[in-house]
Amino acid sequence: MSEAADVETAGSTDENAVPRLVDGVRLLGEYEGGGYEEPRYLVSRADGQMVLVSPLLHEVASRLDGARTVREVAERVNADLGLELSAADVAYLVDKKLCPMGVATTS
């Protein structure tokens, strides 16, 4: 079983949780030449697998530094992109998208 598959996901991340990228994960930037209408971003997992993520998931992941809470990540994304994400929205993206992909963890 790969390290990424071993990452546990929290059932329900609260707004004071401090998510981070899984050790060895690298955000590689925009994937070019894929023919997507909306850009996609490449993420290299610790096990060497590459995953494509949406711009929003990339923006959230880029702020998961192991120091910011979910609430702080939401505030930062909102300030930088002019969005209105709640802490619950960011917790959902971490719990249901980034953790299962082996990109983020809350432990």
Coordinates of C-alpha atoms in Angstrom, one line a residue:
M1 CA 0.0 0.0 0.0
S2 CA 1.4 3.4 -0.9
E3 CA 2.1 6.1 1.7
A4 CA -0.6 8.3 0.1
A5 CA -3.2 5.6 0.7
D6 CA -2.1 5.4 4.3
V7 CA -3.0 9.0 5.0
E8 CA -6.0 9.2 7.3
T9 CA -8.8 11.6 6.7
A10 CA -10.7 13.3 9.4
G11 CA -14.4 12.7 9.4
S12 CA -15.2 16.3 10.0
T13 CA -12.5 19.0 10.2
D14 CA -13.4 21.9 12.4
E15 CA -12.4 25.5 11.7
N16 CA -9.5 25.3 14.1
A17 CA -7.9 22.3 12.5
V18 CA -4.5 22.9 11.0
P19 CA -4.3 20.9 7.7
R20 CA -1.0 20.5 5.9
L21 CA 0.3 18.9 2.7
V22 CA 1.4 15.3 3.1
D23 CA 5.2 15.0 3.4
G24 CA 6.7 14.8 -0.1
V25 CA 3.8 16.5 -1.9
R26 CA 4.9 19.1 -4.4
L27 CA 2.6 21.6 -6.2
L28 CA 4.1 21.8 -9.7
G29 CA 2.0 24.4 -11.3
E30 CA -0.4 24.7 -14.3
Y31 CA -0.7 21.7 -16.6
E32 CA -0.3 22.9 -20.1
G33 CA -1.6 21.4 -23.3
G34 CA -4.3 19.3 -21.8
G35 CA -7.1 20.9 -23.8
Y36 CA -9.1 21.7 -20.6
E37 CA -11.4 24.7 -20.8
E38 CA -10.6 25.5 -17.1
P39 CA -6.9 25.2 -16.2
R40 CA -5.7 22.2 -14.2
Y41 CA -2.8 22.1 -11.9
L42 CA -0.3 19.2 -11.4
V43 CA 0.5 17.9 -8.0
S44 CA 3.2 15.3 -7.4
R45 CA 2.4 13.0 -4.5
A46 CA 5.0 11.4 -2.2
D47 CA 4.6 8.1 -3.9
G48 CA 5.5 9.6 -7.3
Q49 CA 1.9 9.6 -8.6
M50 CA 0.7 12.8 -10.4
V51 CA -2.8 14.2 -9.9
L52 CA -4.6 17.0 -11.6
V53 CA -6.5 19.4 -9.5
S54 CA -8.9 22.3 -10.2
P55 CA -7.7 25.9 -9.7
L56 CA -9.7 26.2 -6.4
L57 CA -8.1 23.0 -5.0
H58 CA -4.7 24.2 -6.0
E59 CA -5.3 27.6 -4.3
V60 CA -6.4 25.9 -1.1
A61 CA -3.6 23.3 -1.2
S62 CA -1.0 26.1 -1.7
R63 CA -2.1 27.6 1.7
L64 CA -1.9 24.4 3.7
D65 CA 1.3 25.0 5.5
G66 CA 0.7 23.3 8.8
A67 CA 0.5 26.6 10.6
R68 CA -2.8 28.1 9.3
T69 CA -6.2 26.9 10.6
V70 CA -9.0 26.0 8.2
R71 CA -10.6 29.3 9.1
E72 CA -7.3 31.2 8.3
V73 CA -7.0 29.3 5.0
A74 CA -10.5 30.4 4.0
E75 CA -9.8 34.0 4.9
R76 CA -6.6 34.0 2.9
V77 CA -8.2 32.4 -0.2
N78 CA -11.0 34.9 0.0
A79 CA -8.7 37.9 0.3
D80 CA -6.5 36.7 -2.5
L81 CA -9.2 35.6 -4.9
G82 CA -12.2 37.7 -3.9
L83 CA -14.2 34.6 -3.1
E84 CA -16.6 33.9 -0.2
L85 CA -15.5 30.5 1.1
S86 CA -16.4 29.6 4.7
A87 CA -14.2 27.6 7.0
A88 CA -16.7 24.7 6.4
D89 CA -16.2 25.0 2.7
V90 CA -12.4 24.7 3.1
A91 CA -12.8 21.8 5.6
Y92 CA -15.0 20.0 3.0
L93 CA -12.4 20.5 0.3
V94 CA -9.6 19.2 2.6
D95 CA -11.7 16.3 3.9
K96 CA -13.5 15.1 0.8
K97 CA -11.0 16.1 -2.0
L98 CA -7.4 16.7 -0.9
C99 CA -7.1 14.1 1.8
P100 CA -8.5 11.2 -0.3
M101 CA -6.2 12.2 -3.2
G102 CA -3.2 11.8 -0.8
V103 CA -2.4 15.5 -1.1
A104 CA -3.3 16.8 2.4
T105 CA -3.7 15.5 6.0
T106 CA -5.2 16.9 9.2
S107 CA -3.2 14.6 11.4

